[in-house]
mmCIF file of C-alpha atoms in Angstrom:
data_model
loop_
_atom_site.group_PDB
_atom_site.id
_atom_site.type_symbol
_atom_site.label_atom_id
_atom_site.label_comp_id
_atom_site.label_asym_id
_atom_site.label_seq_id
_atom_site.Cartn_x
_atom_site.Cartn_y
_atom_site.Cartn_z
ATOM 1 C CA MET L 973 -38.195 2.736 -4.834
ATOM 2 C CA VAL L 974 -37.254 0.343 -1.811
ATOM 3 C CA GLN L 975 -38.238 -3.232 -2.264
ATOM 4 C CA GLY L 976 -39.535 -5.388 0.517
ATOM 5 C CA PRO L 977 -38.551 -8.890 1.423
ATOM 6 C CA SER L 978 -38.063 -11.163 -1.712
ATOM 7 C CA LEU L 979 -38.929 -14.827 -1.645
ATOM 8 C CA VAL L 980 -36.362 -17.405 -3.112
ATOM 9 C CA MET L 981 -38.126 -20.525 -4.644
ATOM 10 C CA ALA L 982 -36.943 -23.628 -6.464
ATOM 11 C CA LYS L 983 -38.408 -26.568 -7.846
ATOM 12 C CA ALA L 984 -38.754 -29.209 -5.263
ATOM 13 C CA PRO L 985 -36.683 -32.173 -5.539
ATOM 14 C CA LYS L 986 -37.793 -35.847 -6.538
ATOM 15 C CA LYS L 987 -37.199 -37.964 -3.755
ATOM 16 C CA LYS L 988 -35.584 -41.513 -4.525
ATOM 17 C CA PRO L 989 -36.549 -44.511 -2.902
ATOM 18 C CA ALA L 990 -34.581 -45.724 -0.105
ATOM 19 C CA ALA L 991 -32.352 -48.540 -0.619
ATOM 20 C CA ALA L 992 -32.552 -51.651 2.407
ATOM 21 C CA GLY L 993 -30.544 -49.931 5.250
ATOM 22 C CA ALA L 994 -30.427 -46.688 3.715
ATOM 23 C CA LYS L 995 -32.292 -45.108 6.381
ATOM 24 C CA ASP L 996 -30.185 -46.517 9.418
ATOM 25 C CA VAL L 997 -27.650 -44.961 7.222
ATOM 26 C CA SER L 998 -29.145 -41.656 6.852
ATOM 27 C CA ASP L 999 -29.993 -41.745 10.936
ATOM 28 C CA LYS L 1000 -26.621 -42.109 11.310
ATOM 29 C CA LEU L 1001 -25.223 -39.668 8.948
ATOM 30 C CA ALA L 1002 -27.508 -36.858 10.357
ATOM 31 C CA ALA L 1003 -27.083 -37.532 13.968
ATOM 32 C CA GLU L 1004 -23.020 -37.250 12.914
ATOM 33 C CA ILE L 1005 -23.821 -33.810 11.570
ATOM 34 C CA GLN L 1006 -25.702 -32.558 14.629
ATOM 35 C CA ARG L 1007 -22.632 -33.926 16.670
ATOM 36 C CA VAL L 1008 -20.244 -31.911 14.667
ATOM 37 C CA ASP L 1009 -22.593 -28.947 14.327
ATOM 38 C CA ARG L 1010 -22.617 -28.603 18.511
ATOM 39 C CA GLU L 1011 -18.546 -29.475 18.144
ATOM 40 C CA PHE L 1012 -18.534 -26.466 15.966
ATOM 41 C CA ILE L 1013 -20.506 -24.137 18.293
ATOM 42 C CA LYS L 1014 -18.699 -24.898 21.407
ATOM 43 C CA LEU L 1015 -15.235 -24.602 19.568
ATOM 44 C CA ALA L 1016 -16.398 -21.280 18.310
ATOM 45 C CA ASN L 1017 -17.950 -19.831 21.599
ATOM 46 C CA GLU L 1018 -14.267 -20.883 23.283
ATOM 47 C CA ARG L 1019 -12.534 -18.624 20.559
ATOM 48 C CA ALA L 1020 -14.680 -16.092 21.667
ATOM 49 C CA ARG L 1021 -14.034 -16.550 25.527
ATOM 50 C CA LEU L 1022 -10.302 -16.777 24.989
ATOM 51 C CA SER L 1023 -10.208 -13.444 22.451
ATOM 52 C CA GLY L 1024 -12.263 -12.009 25.427
ATOM 53 C CA LYS L 1025 -9.016 -13.039 27.591
ATOM 54 C CA LEU L 1026 -6.823 -11.409 24.977
ATOM 55 C CA THR L 1027 -8.948 -8.154 24.492
ATOM 56 C CA GLN L 1028 -8.551 -7.562 28.531
ATOM 57 C CA LEU L 1029 -4.866 -8.153 28.432
ATOM 58 C CA THR L 1030 -4.245 -5.943 25.329
ATOM 59 C CA GLY L 1031 -6.815 -3.681 25.294
ATOM 60 C CA ALA L 1032 -7.340 -4.296 21.497
ATOM 61 C CA GLY L 1033 -10.424 -6.213 20.105
ATOM 62 C CA ALA L 1034 -10.747 -9.518 17.895
ATOM 63 C CA THR L 1035 -10.416 -7.551 14.985
ATOM 64 C CA ASP L 1036 -7.123 -5.775 15.759
ATOM 65 C CA LEU L 1037 -5.546 -9.023 16.956
ATOM 66 C CA SER L 1038 -6.829 -10.887 13.846
ATOM 67 C CA GLU L 1039 -5.331 -8.637 10.856
ATOM 68 C CA ILE L 1040 -4.029 -12.194 9.733
ATOM 69 C CA ASP L 1041 -5.568 -12.755 6.006
ATOM 70 C CA TYR L 1042 -8.239 -15.372 6.316
ATOM 71 C CA TYR L 1043 -7.641 -16.378 2.689
ATOM 72 C CA ASP L 1044 -3.877 -16.990 3.510
ATOM 73 C CA LEU L 1045 -4.618 -19.030 6.673
ATOM 74 C CA VAL L 1046 -7.255 -21.117 5.195
ATOM 75 C CA SER L 1047 -5.433 -22.174 2.239
ATOM 76 C CA VAL L 1048 -2.468 -23.318 4.227
ATOM 77 C CA HIS L 1049 -4.518 -25.536 6.154
ATOM 78 C CA ASN L 1050 -8.194 -25.925 4.202
ATOM 79 C CA GLN L 1051 -8.414 -29.732 2.203
ATOM 80 C CA GLY L 1052 -11.770 -29.048 1.131
ATOM 81 C CA PRO L 1053 -14.345 -29.793 0.225
ATOM 82 C CA LEU L 1054 -15.278 -25.977 1.512
ATOM 83 C CA SER L 1055 -13.355 -23.206 -1.019
ATOM 84 C CA ASP L 1056 -10.980 -21.224 0.966
ATOM 85 C CA ARG L 1057 -13.365 -18.188 0.027
ATOM 86 C CA CYS L 1058 -16.175 -20.077 2.127
ATOM 87 C CA LEU L 1059 -13.826 -20.885 5.053
ATOM 88 C CA ALA L 1060 -12.625 -17.075 5.075
ATOM 89 C CA HIS L 1061 -15.702 -15.922 5.125
ATOM 90 C CA VAL L 1062 -16.838 -17.972 8.019
ATOM 91 C CA PHE L 1063 -14.026 -16.774 10.119
ATOM 92 C CA ARG L 1064 -14.825 -12.942 9.135
ATOM 93 C CA GLU L 1065 -18.288 -13.591 10.615
ATOM 94 C CA LEU L 1066 -16.809 -15.310 13.711
ATOM 95 C CA ILE L 1067 -14.257 -12.525 14.195
ATOM 96 C CA SER L 1068 -17.008 -9.698 13.685
ATOM 97 C CA GLY L 1069 -19.266 -11.676 15.740
ATOM 98 C CA ILE L 1070 -16.737 -11.694 18.669
ATOM 99 C CA ASP L 1071 -16.041 -7.756 18.738
ATOM 100 C CA ALA L 1072 -19.563 -7.645 19.011
ATOM 101 C CA CYS L 1073 -19.466 -9.501 21.931
ATOM 102 C CA HIS L 1074 -16.584 -7.937 24.077
ATOM 103 C CA GLN L 1075 -16.351 -4.318 21.999
ATOM 104 C CA ARG L 1076 -18.837 -3.417 19.578
ATOM 105 C CA GLN L 1077 -16.534 -2.077 16.606
ATOM 106 C CA ARG L 1078 -18.192 1.048 15.355
ATOM 107 C CA VAL L 1079 -17.128 1.790 11.510
ATOM 108 C CA ALA L 1080 -18.063 4.729 9.410
ATOM 109 C CA TYR L 1081 -18.741 4.486 5.583
ATOM 110 C CA LEU L 1082 -19.429 6.454 2.543
ATOM 111 C CA GLY L 1083 -23.116 5.486 2.446
ATOM 112 C CA PRO L 1084 -26.001 4.737 2.186
ATOM 113 C CA LYS L 1085 -26.710 1.100 3.091
ATOM 114 C CA TYR L 1086 -25.518 -1.267 0.098
ATOM 115 C CA SER L 1087 -23.404 1.127 -1.830
ATOM 116 C CA TYR L 1088 -20.115 0.013 -2.664
ATOM 117 C CA SER L 1089 -18.338 1.100 0.430
ATOM 118 C CA HIS L 1090 -21.214 -0.287 2.395
ATOM 119 C CA LEU L 1091 -20.654 -3.833 0.615
ATOM 120 C CA ALA L 1092 -16.421 -3.458 1.103
ATOM 121 C CA ALA L 1093 -17.326 -2.355 4.850
ATOM 122 C CA LEU L 1094 -19.259 -6.002 5.020
ATOM 123 C CA GLU L 1095 -16.401 -7.802 3.472
ATOM 124 C CA LYS L 1096 -13.874 -6.485 6.097
ATOM 125 C CA PHE L 1097 -15.770 -6.138 9.331
ATOM 126 C CA GLY L 1098 -18.506 -8.407 9.038
ATOM 127 C CA GLY L 1099 -22.177 -8.008 9.648
ATOM 128 C CA SER L 1100 -21.726 -7.955 13.631
ATOM 129 C CA ALA L 1101 -19.743 -4.962 13.152
ATOM 130 C CA ASP L 1102 -22.057 -1.477 13.946
ATOM 131 C CA LEU L 1103 -21.481 0.037 10.525
ATOM 132 C CA VAL L 1104 -22.519 3.301 10.325
ATOM 133 C CA PRO L 1105 -23.202 4.975 6.816
ATOM 134 C CA VAL L 1106 -22.548 8.987 6.532
ATOM 135 C CA GLY L 1107 -23.171 11.508 3.695
ATOM 136 C CA ASN L 1108 -19.741 12.360 2.242
ATOM 137 C CA ILE L 1109 -16.118 11.326 2.557
ATOM 138 C CA ALA L 1110 -15.104 13.946 4.677
ATOM 139 C CA ALA L 1111 -17.541 12.966 7.148
ATOM 140 C CA VAL L 1112 -16.181 9.633 7.365
ATOM 141 C CA PHE L 1113 -12.950 11.250 8.589
ATOM 142 C CA GLU L 1114 -14.455 13.647 10.907
ATOM 143 C CA GLU L 1115 -16.446 10.217 12.657
ATOM 144 C CA VAL L 1116 -13.094 8.760 13.177
ATOM 145 C CA ASN L 1117 -11.194 11.907 14.004
ATOM 146 C CA ARG L 1118 -13.821 12.717 16.566
ATOM 147 C CA GLY L 1119 -13.737 9.145 18.227
ATOM 148 C CA HIS L 1120 -17.082 8.533 17.229
ATOM 149 C CA ALA L 1121 -16.074 5.423 14.782
ATOM 150 C CA LYS L 1122 -12.915 3.395 15.484
ATOM 151 C CA TYR L 1123 -12.483 2.877 11.997
ATOM 152 C CA GLY L 1124 -13.354 4.519 8.483
ATOM 153 C CA LEU L 1125 -13.926 3.311 5.366
ATOM 154 C CA VAL L 1126 -13.655 5.276 2.242
ATOM 155 C CA PRO L 1127 -12.725 4.836 -1.640
ATOM 156 C CA ILE L 1128 -9.428 5.583 -2.471
ATOM 157 C CA GLU L 1129 -9.349 4.806 -6.194
ATOM 158 C CA ASN L 1130 -11.501 3.028 -8.921
ATOM 159 C CA SER L 1131 -11.001 1.333 -12.302
ATOM 160 C CA THR L 1132 -12.674 4.090 -14.517
ATOM 161 C CA ASP L 1133 -11.971 7.361 -12.821
ATOM 162 C CA GLY L 1134 -8.333 6.479 -11.210
ATOM 163 C CA ARG L 1135 -7.690 8.149 -7.886
ATOM 164 C CA ILE L 1136 -10.439 9.595 -5.332
ATOM 165 C CA THR L 1137 -9.223 13.223 -4.868
ATOM 166 C CA ASP L 1138 -11.368 13.916 -1.896
ATOM 167 C CA THR L 1139 -10.068 10.846 -0.120
ATOM 168 C CA LEU L 1140 -6.489 11.702 -0.956
ATOM 169 C CA ASP L 1141 -7.039 15.605 0.114
ATOM 170 C CA THR L 1142 -8.639 14.851 3.473
ATOM 171 C CA PHE L 1143 -5.935 12.492 4.373
ATOM 172 C CA THR L 1144 -3.348 15.786 4.305
ATOM 173 C CA ARG L 1145 -5.899 17.686 6.644
ATOM 174 C CA LEU L 1146 -6.360 15.075 8.978
ATOM 175 C CA PRO L 1147 -3.823 12.968 11.292
ATOM 176 C CA MET L 1148 -5.305 9.598 9.719
ATOM 177 C CA LYS L 1149 -3.261 6.399 8.993
ATOM 178 C CA ILE L 1150 -4.457 3.512 6.536
ATOM 179 C CA CYS L 1151 -4.814 0.387 8.138
ATOM 180 C CA GLY L 1152 -6.150 -2.034 5.780
ATOM 181 C CA GLU L 1153 -7.624 -2.250 2.317
ATOM 182 C CA VAL L 1154 -10.430 -3.998 0.783
ATOM 183 C CA ALA L 1155 -10.466 -4.698 -2.934
ATOM 184 C CA LEU L 1156 -13.924 -5.038 -4.172
ATOM 185 C CA PRO L 1157 -14.858 -6.300 -7.910
ATOM 186 C CA ILE L 1158 -17.521 -3.671 -9.429
ATOM 187 C CA HIS L 1159 -19.872 -5.524 -12.008
ATOM 188 C CA HIS L 1160 -22.643 -3.198 -13.303
ATOM 189 C CA ASN L 1161 -25.723 -4.679 -15.157
ATOM 190 C CA LEU L 1162 -28.188 -2.440 -17.524
ATOM 191 C CA LEU L 1163 -31.588 -3.606 -16.650
ATOM 192 C CA GLY L 1164 -34.521 -2.833 -19.087
ATOM 193 C CA LYS L 1165 -38.034 -3.664 -20.383
ATOM 194 C CA CYS L 1166 -37.462 -4.210 -23.966
#
């Protein structure tokens, strides 16, 4: 069964009566937030332009040039209140969008959409990458080998069954190399109508 769009609801918060002068302060804060948002947009686009120039010089995409672990980068420079994880995801999506501007990254993964491999591909390449589901592990390798995808994402091990032998066997047959890793925590839940 496929579920359509869902609606998220929450109880509306009670509004506090405005204190004297609070309206002026809130208007100033709202204007400052809008100024910061405009500056953020300007800086994100400047980063995209610089990445485009670097791509032209080197032939590598933003993903190739940005193999920095954003969790490490952010943990060094982040002083809060946003968490390191939050900011690392912002960087990942920014890099994904920049790649989509300059040269779309096509990534084959063991499908279908919203499988664990798809979630791992989103984690690594972001939502702007061209994520292509395929039916089996060998097909992921073939997509990369034939040049239909720049990257392939396959499971290599899991905590219940250990190594994924189909993946390891295919590495011996095709000239591929591992260029990254995504550790994805998996949590299963049993639902029932009791």
